[in-house]
Coordinates of N, CA and C and ligand atoms in Angstrom, one line a residue:
X1 N 24.8 -4.6 45.7 CA 23.7 -3.9 45.6 C 23.1 -4.1 47.1
X2 N 22.7 -3.2 47.8 CA 22.1 -3.2 48.8 C 20.8 -2.9 48.8
X3 N 20.5 -1.4 48.3 CA 19.3 -1.0 48.3 C 19.1 -0.1 47.6
X4 N 18.0 0.2 46.5 CA 18.0 1.4 45.9 C 16.8 1.4 45.1
X5 N 16.6 2.2 44.1 CA 15.7 2.0 42.9 C 16.1 2.1 41.4
X6 N 15.1 1.7 40.9 CA 15.3 1.7 39.5 C 14.0 1.8 39.1
X7 N 13.9 2.4 37.4 CA 13.1 2.9 36.8 C 12.3 1.6 36.0
X8 N 11.5 1.5 36.4 CA 10.4 0.3 35.4 C 10.3 0.2 33.5
X9 N 10.8 -0.7 33.0 CA 10.9 -1.2 32.0 C 10.2 -0.3 30.7
X10 N 8.8 -0.1 31.5 CA 7.6 0.5 30.7 C 7.9 2.1 30.5
X11 N 8.8 2.4 31.4 CA 8.8 4.3 31.6 C 10.2 4.5 31.1
X12 N 11.2 3.4 30.4 CA 12.2 3.5 30.2 C 12.6 4.7 29.6
X13 N 12.4 5.7 28.6 CA 12.5 6.5 27.7 C 11.6 7.3 28.0
X14 N 10.8 8.0 29.5 CA 10.3 9.0 30.1 C 10.8 10.1 30.7
X15 N 12.4 9.6 30.7 CA 12.2 11.0 31.3 C 12.6 10.8 33.0
X16 N 12.0 10.2 33.7 CA 11.5 9.8 35.1 C 12.9 10.1 36.1
X17 N 12.6 10.8 36.8 CA 13.7 10.9 38.1 C 13.8 9.5 39.0
X18 N 14.7 9.1 39.3 CA 14.9 8.1 40.7 C 14.7 8.9 42.2
X19 N 13.8 8.5 42.9 CA 13.5 8.8 44.0 C 14.8 9.8 44.8
X20 N 14.7 10.8 45.6 CA 15.9 11.6 45.9 C 15.6 11.7 47.5
X21 N 16.3 12.3 48.3 CA 16.3 12.7 49.5 C 16.0 14.3 49.2
X22 N 15.5 15.2 49.6 CA 16.0 16.4 49.4 C 16.8 17.5 50.0
X23 N 17.2 16.9 51.5 CA 17.6 17.5 52.3 C 18.6 16.3 53.1
X24 N 19.9 17.0 53.9 CA 20.8 16.7 54.4 C 20.1 15.4 55.5
X25 N 19.5 15.4 56.2 CA 19.0 14.3 57.1 C 17.5 13.9 56.7
X26 N 16.7 14.0 55.1 CA 15.9 13.6 55.4 C 15.8 12.0 55.2
X27 N 14.9 11.9 55.7 CA 14.6 10.3 55.8 C 14.4 9.5 54.7
X28 N 13.3 10.2 54.0 CA 12.6 9.8 53.3 C 13.2 10.4 51.2
X29 N 13.0 9.8 50.7 CA 13.2 9.5 49.5 C 12.1 9.9 48.4
X30 N 12.0 11.1 48.4 CA 10.8 11.4 46.9 C 10.4 10.8 45.8
X31 N 9.2 10.2 46.1 CA 9.0 9.6 45.0 C 8.0 11.3 43.8
X32 N 8.2 11.0 42.5 CA 7.5 11.5 41.8 C 6.1 11.1 41.1
X33 N 5.5 11.6 40.6 CA 4.3 11.1 39.6 C 5.2 10.6 38.4
X34 N 4.7 9.4 38.0 CA 5.6 9.2 36.5 C 4.4 9.5 35.6
X35 N 2.8 10.2 35.7 CA 2.3 11.1 35.1 C 1.6 12.2 35.5
X36 N 1.2 12.6 34.4 CA -0.1 13.4 34.6 C -1.7 13.2 35.3
X37 N -2.2 13.3 36.4 CA -3.0 12.8 36.5 C -3.9 13.7 37.6
X38 N -5.3 13.7 37.5 CA -6.3 14.4 37.8 C -7.2 13.4 39.3
X39 N -6.8 13.9 40.1 CA -7.7 12.8 41.5 C -9.0 13.6 41.7
X40 N -9.6 13.7 41.6 CA -11.1 13.8 41.7 C -11.5 14.2 42.9
X41 N -11.9 15.4 43.2 CA -12.6 15.0 44.8 C -13.6 14.8 45.4
X42 N -13.7 13.8 46.3 CA -14.8 13.0 46.4 C -16.0 13.6 46.7
X43 N -16.3 15.0 47.0 CA -17.6 15.6 47.3 C -18.2 16.0 45.8
X44 N -18.6 15.2 45.2 CA -19.1 14.7 43.9 C -21.0 14.7 44.4
X45 N -21.9 15.3 43.4 CA -23.2 15.0 43.1 C -23.6 13.9 43.7
X46 N -23.3 12.8 43.1 CA -23.6 11.5 43.5 C -23.4 10.7 44.6
X47 N -22.2 11.0 45.1 CA -22.1 10.9 47.0 C -22.3 11.4 47.6
X48 N -22.8 12.6 47.3 CA -23.5 13.9 48.4 C -25.2 13.2 48.7
X49 N -25.6 13.1 47.2 CA -26.9 12.7 47.0 C -27.2 11.2 48.3
X50 N -26.4 10.7 48.2 CA -26.1 9.4 48.8 C -26.0 9.7 50.1
X51 N -25.4 10.5 50.9 CA -25.3 11.1 52.1 C -26.4 12.0 52.6
X52 N -26.7 12.3 51.8 CA -28.4 13.3 52.0 C -29.4 12.3 52.2
X53 N -29.6 11.1 51.3 CA -30.5 10.0 51.4 C -30.3 9.1 52.8
X54 N -29.3 9.0 53.2 CA -28.8 8.3 54.4 C -29.2 9.1 55.5
X55 N -29.0 10.2 55.7 CA -29.3 11.4 56.0 C -30.7 11.4 56.9
X56 N -31.5 11.6 55.8 CA -33.1 11.8 55.7 C -33.8 10.5 55.8
X57 N -32.7 9.3 56.0 CA -33.1 8.4 55.9 C -34.7 8.5 54.9
X58 N -33.9 8.1 53.7 CA -34.6 7.6 52.6 C -34.0 6.7 52.2
X59 N -34.8 5.8 51.2 CA -34.4 4.8 50.3 C -33.3 5.4 49.4
X60 N -32.4 4.6 49.3 CA -31.1 5.1 48.5 C -31.3 4.1 47.5
X61 N -31.3 4.9 46.0 CA -31.4 3.4 44.8 C -29.9 3.2 44.5
X62 N -30.1 2.1 44.0 CA -28.2 1.1 44.1 C -27.7 1.9 42.9
X63 N -28.4 2.2 41.9 CA -27.6 2.7 41.2 C -26.6 4.2 41.4
X64 N -27.4 4.8 42.7 CA -26.8 5.9 43.2 C -25.6 5.3 44.2
X65 N -26.2 4.5 45.0 CA -24.8 3.7 45.4 C -23.9 3.7 45.1
X66 N -23.8 2.6 43.9 CA -22.9 2.4 43.1 C -22.3 3.3 42.4
X67 N -22.8 4.7 41.8 CA -21.4 5.5 41.9 C -20.8 6.2 42.9
X68 N -21.5 6.2 44.0 CA -20.9 6.5 44.9 C -19.5 6.0 45.2
X69 N -19.6 4.3 45.5 CA -18.6 3.9 45.7 C -17.6 3.8 44.9
X70 N -17.8 4.0 43.9 CA -17.0 4.4 42.2 C -16.0 5.6 43.1
X71 N -16.9 6.9 43.5 CA -16.1 7.7 44.0 C -15.2 7.7 45.5
X72 N -15.8 7.2 46.0 CA -15.0 6.7 47.2 C -13.6 5.7 46.8
X73 N -13.6 4.7 45.9 CA -12.2 4.0 45.5 C -11.2 4.5 45.6
X74 N -10.0 4.2 46.1 CA -9.3 4.8 46.2 C -8.2 4.7 44.5
X75 N -7.7 5.8 44.0 CA -6.7 6.2 42.7 C -5.3 5.8 43.5
X76 N -4.9 4.9 42.1 CA -3.3 4.6 42.1 C -2.5 5.2 41.3
X77 N -1.9 6.1 42.1 CA -0.9 6.9 41.3 C 0.6 6.1 40.7
X78 N 0.8 5.9 39.6 CA 1.8 5.6 39.1 C 3.2 6.1 39.0
X79 N 4.2 5.4 39.8 CA 5.9 6.1 40.2 C 6.5 5.8 38.7
X80 N 6.5 4.2 38.3 CA 7.3 4.4 37.6 C 8.8 3.1 38.2
X81 N 8.6 3.4 39.7 CA 9.5 3.3 39.8 C 9.4 1.8 40.7
X82 N 11.0 1.0 40.4 CA 10.7 -0.3 41.3 C 11.8 0.1 42.5
X83 N 11.6 -0.8 43.6 CA 12.5 -0.9 44.7 C 13.5 -2.3 45.5
X84 N 14.9 -2.1 45.3 CA 15.5 -2.9 45.8 C 15.9 -3.3 46.7
X85 N 16.1 -4.3 47.7 CA 16.4 -4.1 49.2 C 17.1 -5.7 50.0
X86 N 17.5 -5.5 51.0 CA 17.7 -6.9 51.4 C 16.0 -7.4 51.5
X87 N 16.6 -8.8 52.3 CA 15.5 -9.8 52.1 C 14.8 -9.0 53.7
X88 N 15.8 -8.9 55.3 CA 14.8 -8.1 55.6 C 14.9 -6.9 56.3
X89 N 14.2 -6.0 54.9 CA 13.9 -4.8 54.7 C 12.8 -4.8 54.1
X90 N 12.3 -3.4 54.5 CA 10.9 -3.2 53.9 C 11.0 -1.3 53.4
X91 N 10.1 -0.9 52.4 CA 10.2 0.2 52.4 C 8.5 1.2 52.4
X92 N 9.1 1.9 53.3 CA 7.3 2.2 53.5 C 7.5 3.3 52.9
X93 N 6.2 3.3 52.6 CA 5.7 4.5 51.5 C 4.5 5.6 52.1
X94 N 5.4 6.7 52.3 CA 4.2 7.5 53.6 C 4.1 9.0 52.8
X95 N 3.0 9.4 52.7 CA 2.3 10.8 52.3 C 3.6 11.8 52.5
X96 N 3.4 12.8 51.6 CA 4.3 14.1 52.3 C 3.4 14.5 53.3
X97 N 3.6 15.3 53.9 CA 2.8 16.0 55.1 C 1.5 17.1 54.6
X98 N 2.8 17.7 53.4 CA 2.1 18.8 52.6 C 0.6 18.2 51.6
X99 N 0.7 17.2 51.6 CA -0.1 16.6 50.3 C -1.9 16.8 51.1
X100 N -2.1 16.4 52.2 CA -3.8 16.9 52.8 C -3.6 18.3 53.1
X101 N -2.9 18.8 53.3 CA -2.7 20.7 53.8 C -3.0 21.0 52.7
X102 N -2.2 20.8 51.0 CA -2.2 21.6 50.1 C -3.3 21.2 48.8
X103 N -3.3 19.4 49.1 CA -4.1 19.0 48.2 C -5.4 18.3 48.2
X104 N -5.5 18.3 49.6 CA -6.6 17.2 50.3 C -6.3 15.5 49.7
X105 N -5.0 15.8 49.5 CA -4.7 13.9 49.6 C -4.2 13.1 50.3
X106 N -5.2 11.8 50.7 CA -4.6 11.4 51.8 C -4.2 9.9 51.0
X107 N -3.8 8.9 51.7 CA -3.0 7.6 51.7 C -4.3 7.1 52.5
X108 N -5.0 6.3 52.0 CA -6.3 5.6 52.7 C -5.7 4.1 53.2
X109 N -4.7 3.7 53.1 CA -4.0 2.7 53.7 C -3.0 2.8 54.6
X110 N -3.0 4.1 55.2 CA -2.2 4.7 56.1 C -0.7 5.0 55.2
X111 N 0.0 4.2 55.8 CA 1.2 3.5 54.7 C 1.1 2.6 53.5
X112 N 1.9 2.8 52.6 CA 2.1 1.7 51.5 C 3.7 0.8 51.9
X113 N 2.9 -0.4 52.3 CA 4.2 -1.4 52.9 C 4.8 -1.8 51.3
X114 N 6.1 -1.9 51.2 CA 6.2 -2.3 49.8 C 7.7 -3.1 50.1
X115 N 6.9 -4.3 50.0 CA 8.0 -6.0 50.3 C 9.5 -6.1 49.3
X116 N 10.3 -6.4 49.8 CA 11.1 -6.8 49.5 C 11.5 -7.7 48.4
X117 N 9.8 -8.5 48.4 CA 9.9 -9.9 47.0 C 9.0 -9.3 46.3
X118 N 8.8 -7.8 46.7 CA 7.6 -7.1 45.1 C 8.5 -6.7 44.2
X119 N 9.9 -6.9 44.4 CA 10.4 -6.5 42.9 C 10.6 -7.2 41.9
X120 N 10.3 -6.8 40.9 CA 10.4 -7.4 39.8 C 9.5 -8.8 39.6
X121 N 8.5 -8.5 40.1 CA 7.4 -9.6 40.5 C 6.9 -9.7 39.3
X122 N 6.2 -10.8 38.5 CA 5.7 -11.1 37.4 C 4.7 -10.3 37.0
X123 N 4.1 -9.7 37.5 CA 2.4 -8.9 36.8 C 3.1 -7.7 36.6
X124 N 3.9 -6.7 37.6 CA 3.8 -5.6 37.0 C 5.3 -5.2 37.5
X125 N 6.1 -6.2 37.5 CA 7.9 -5.8 37.6 C 7.9 -5.5 38.9
X126 N 7.4 -4.9 39.9 CA 8.0 -4.5 41.1 C 7.3 -2.6 41.0
X127 N 6.5 -2.2 40.0 CA 6.3 -0.8 40.0 C 5.3 -0.4 41.0
X128 N 5.9 0.4 41.9 CA 5.2 1.0 43.2 C 4.8 2.1 42.6
X129 N 3.0 2.2 43.3 CA 2.2 2.6 43.1 C 1.4 3.6 44.8
X130 N 1.1 4.8 44.4 CA 0.9 5.6 45.7 C -1.2 5.3 45.2
X131 N -1.5 5.1 46.8 CA -3.0 5.2 46.5 C -3.8 6.0 47.6
X132 N -4.3 6.9 46.7 CA -4.7 7.9 47.5 C -6.1 8.3 47.3
X133 N -6.6 8.7 48.1 CA -8.2 9.7 47.7 C -8.2 11.5 48.0
X134 N -9.3 11.7 47.7 CA -9.1 13.8 47.4 C -9.9 13.5 48.5
X135 N -9.7 14.1 49.8 CA -10.9 14.5 50.8 C -11.1 15.9 50.8
X136 N -10.5 16.9 49.8 CA -10.3 18.4 49.8 C -11.8 18.2 48.8
X137 N -12.1 20.0 48.9 CA -13.0 20.4 48.3 C -12.9 20.3 46.8
X138 N -11.7 20.5 45.8 CA -11.6 20.6 44.8 C -10.7 19.5 43.9
X139 N -11.2 19.3 43.1 CA -10.0 18.0 42.5 C -8.6 18.4 42.5
X140 N -7.9 17.7 42.4 CA -6.4 17.8 42.4 C -5.5 17.6 41.4
X141 N -4.6 18.4 41.0 CA -4.4 18.5 39.6 C -3.0 18.2 40.0
X142 N -2.2 16.7 39.4 CA -0.9 16.2 39.8 C -0.3 16.6 38.5
X143 N 1.6 17.1 38.1 CA 2.0 17.3 37.1 C 2.7 16.1 37.1
X144 N 2.9 15.7 35.7 CA 4.0 14.6 35.9 C 5.3 15.4 36.7
X145 N 6.1 14.5 37.6 CA 7.5 14.8 38.0 C 6.9 15.7 39.2
X146 N 5.7 15.8 39.9 CA 5.6 16.5 41.3 C 5.7 15.6 42.5
X147 N 6.6 15.8 43.5 CA 6.9 15.1 44.5 C 5.6 15.0 45.1
X148 N 4.6 13.3 45.2 CA 3.7 12.8 45.7 C 3.7 12.0 46.9
X149 N 4.8 11.7 47.3 CA 5.2 10.9 49.1 C 6.3 10.6 48.5
X150 N 6.8 9.7 50.2 CA 7.9 9.5 50.0 C 8.3 8.2 50.7
X151 N 9.4 7.5 50.1 CA 9.5 6.7 50.5 C 10.8 6.0 51.9
X152 N 10.6 5.2 52.7 CA 11.9 4.9 53.6 C 12.1 3.9 54.2
X153 N 13.3 3.7 53.6 CA 14.3 2.0 54.1 C 14.2 2.0 55.7
X154 N 13.7 0.7 56.3 CA 13.6 0.4 57.0 C 14.3 -1.5 57.3
X155 N 14.3 -1.8 58.6 CA 14.3 -3.1 58.8 C 13.3 -4.0 59.2
X156 N 13.0 -5.2 59.5 CA 11.7 -5.7 59.7 C 12.3 -6.5 60.5
X157 N 11.6 -7.1 61.7 CA 11.6 -8.0 62.3 C 11.0 -9.1 62.1
X158 N 10.9 -10.4 62.7 CA 10.5 -11.4 62.2 C 9.9 -12.1 63.9
X159 N 9.0 -12.8 64.4 CA 8.8 -13.7 66.1 C 9.1 -15.0 66.0
X160 N 9.7 -14.8 67.5 CA 10.4 -16.2 67.7 C 9.6 -17.3 67.3
X161 N 10.3 -18.4 66.7 CA 9.2 -19.7 66.6 C 8.3 -19.6 65.5
X162 N 7.8 -18.6 64.4 CA 6.7 -18.5 63.3 C 7.4 -19.9 62.6
X163 N 6.4 -20.2 61.8 CA 6.3 -20.9 60.6 C 6.7 -20.4 59.5
X164 N 7.6 -20.8 59.0 CA 8.4 -20.3 58.1 C 7.4 -20.1 56.6
X165 N 7.2 -19.0 56.2 CA 6.4 -18.7 54.8 C 6.9 -19.5 53.5
X166 N 6.3 -20.3 53.1 CA 7.2 -21.0 52.0 C 6.2 -20.4 50.6
X167 N 5.4 -19.6 50.5 CA 4.5 -18.9 49.3 C 6.0 -18.4 49.2
X168 N 6.2 -18.2 47.6 CA 7.0 -17.2 47.0 C 5.9 -15.9 46.5
X169 N 5.9 -14.5 46.1 CA 5.1 -13.7 45.6 C 4.7 -13.6 44.4
X170 N 3.8 -13.9 44.0 CA 3.4 -14.2 42.6 C 3.2 -13.1 41.9
X171 N 2.8 -11.9 42.2 CA 2.4 -10.8 41.2 C 2.2 -9.5 42.0
X172 N 1.2 -8.5 42.1 CA 1.5 -7.2 42.3 C -0.1 -7.3 43.3
X173 N -0.2 -6.2 43.7 CA -1.5 -6.0 44.9 C -2.0 -7.2 45.1
X174 N -2.8 -7.1 46.1 CA -3.8 -8.5 46.3 C -3.5 -9.6 45.8
X175 N -1.7 -10.1 45.4 CA -1.9 -11.8 44.8 C -1.4 -12.3 45.9
X176 N -2.0 -12.6 46.8 CA -1.0 -13.3 48.1 C -2.8 -14.3 48.5
X177 N -3.8 -13.4 47.9 CA -4.8 -14.1 48.3 C -6.0 -13.4 49.6
X178 N -7.2 -13.6 50.2 CA -8.1 -13.0 51.1 C -7.0 -12.5 51.9
Ligands
DUT201 O1 0.6 1.6 48.7 C1 1.3 0.2 48.1 C2 0.9 -0.7 49.2 C3 1.7 -1.5 48.8 N1 2.3 -1.8 47.3 C4 2.9 -2.9 46.7 C5 4.3 -2.8 47.1 C6 3.7 -4.2 48.3 O2 4.6 -5.3 48.4 C7 2.7 -5.3 47.2 C8 1.6 -5.8 48.2 O3 0.9 -4.7 49.4 P1 0.5 -5.4 50.7 O4 1.0 -6.7 51.0 O5 0.0 -3.9 51.6 O6 -1.0 -5.9 50.0 P2 -1.7 -6.8 49.9 O7 -3.2 -6.6 50.3 O8 -1.3 -7.8 51.3 O9 -1.3 -7.6 48.7 P3 -0.5 -8.8 48.7 O10 -1.4 -9.9 49.2 O11 -0.1 -8.7 47.2 O12 0.3 -9.2 49.5 O13 1.6 -3.9 46.7 C9 2.8 -0.6 46.3 O14 3.1 -0.3 45.2 N2 2.4 0.7 46.6
MG202 MG1 0.6 -8.3 51.8

């Protein structure tokens, strides 16, 4: 086994597709959404109210700021997929170029870095999620099976004389601490 994809156990009977390349020289394996999903546009009244208040140097009430923060919180689209690879490899999860154009969807973290040691981690089995925000004017409706992103396997390099990390990955997102 060199590298590849598997369906995580919670989605075993959901008819998901393993990521696939659509053309002969495609670098990216297209990932489908595991669920039907609505990503609301960020341009909701609660957010606009806060922007308006800032623009007009009015006091912004705390409740409104909290609501606006929620609107700006990225969504995590489940893929139901985990990836295994060599210890010196990484899977880069990138947006599809058409997503911002057609759906207003951007990946706020730029790209997703899927580490080799994320596979089969104890907290979520290594399920890959795609972080998105919808900067479009309208909500983005995603159907189960829509192609949402693409994963590219790569080798990564390490620096001379680095202190070898001793820590094993325990869990998913944000589990390695601050
Ligand atoms: O778009 C993404 C980005 C990351 N991950 C998973 C795989 C990756 O191995 C893990 C941790 O990602 P990263 O190291 O970028 O985030 P972190 O904030 O440093 O979290 P951690 O402390 O868990 O390393 O989260 C995803 O599923 N999707
Ligand atoms: Mg990390």
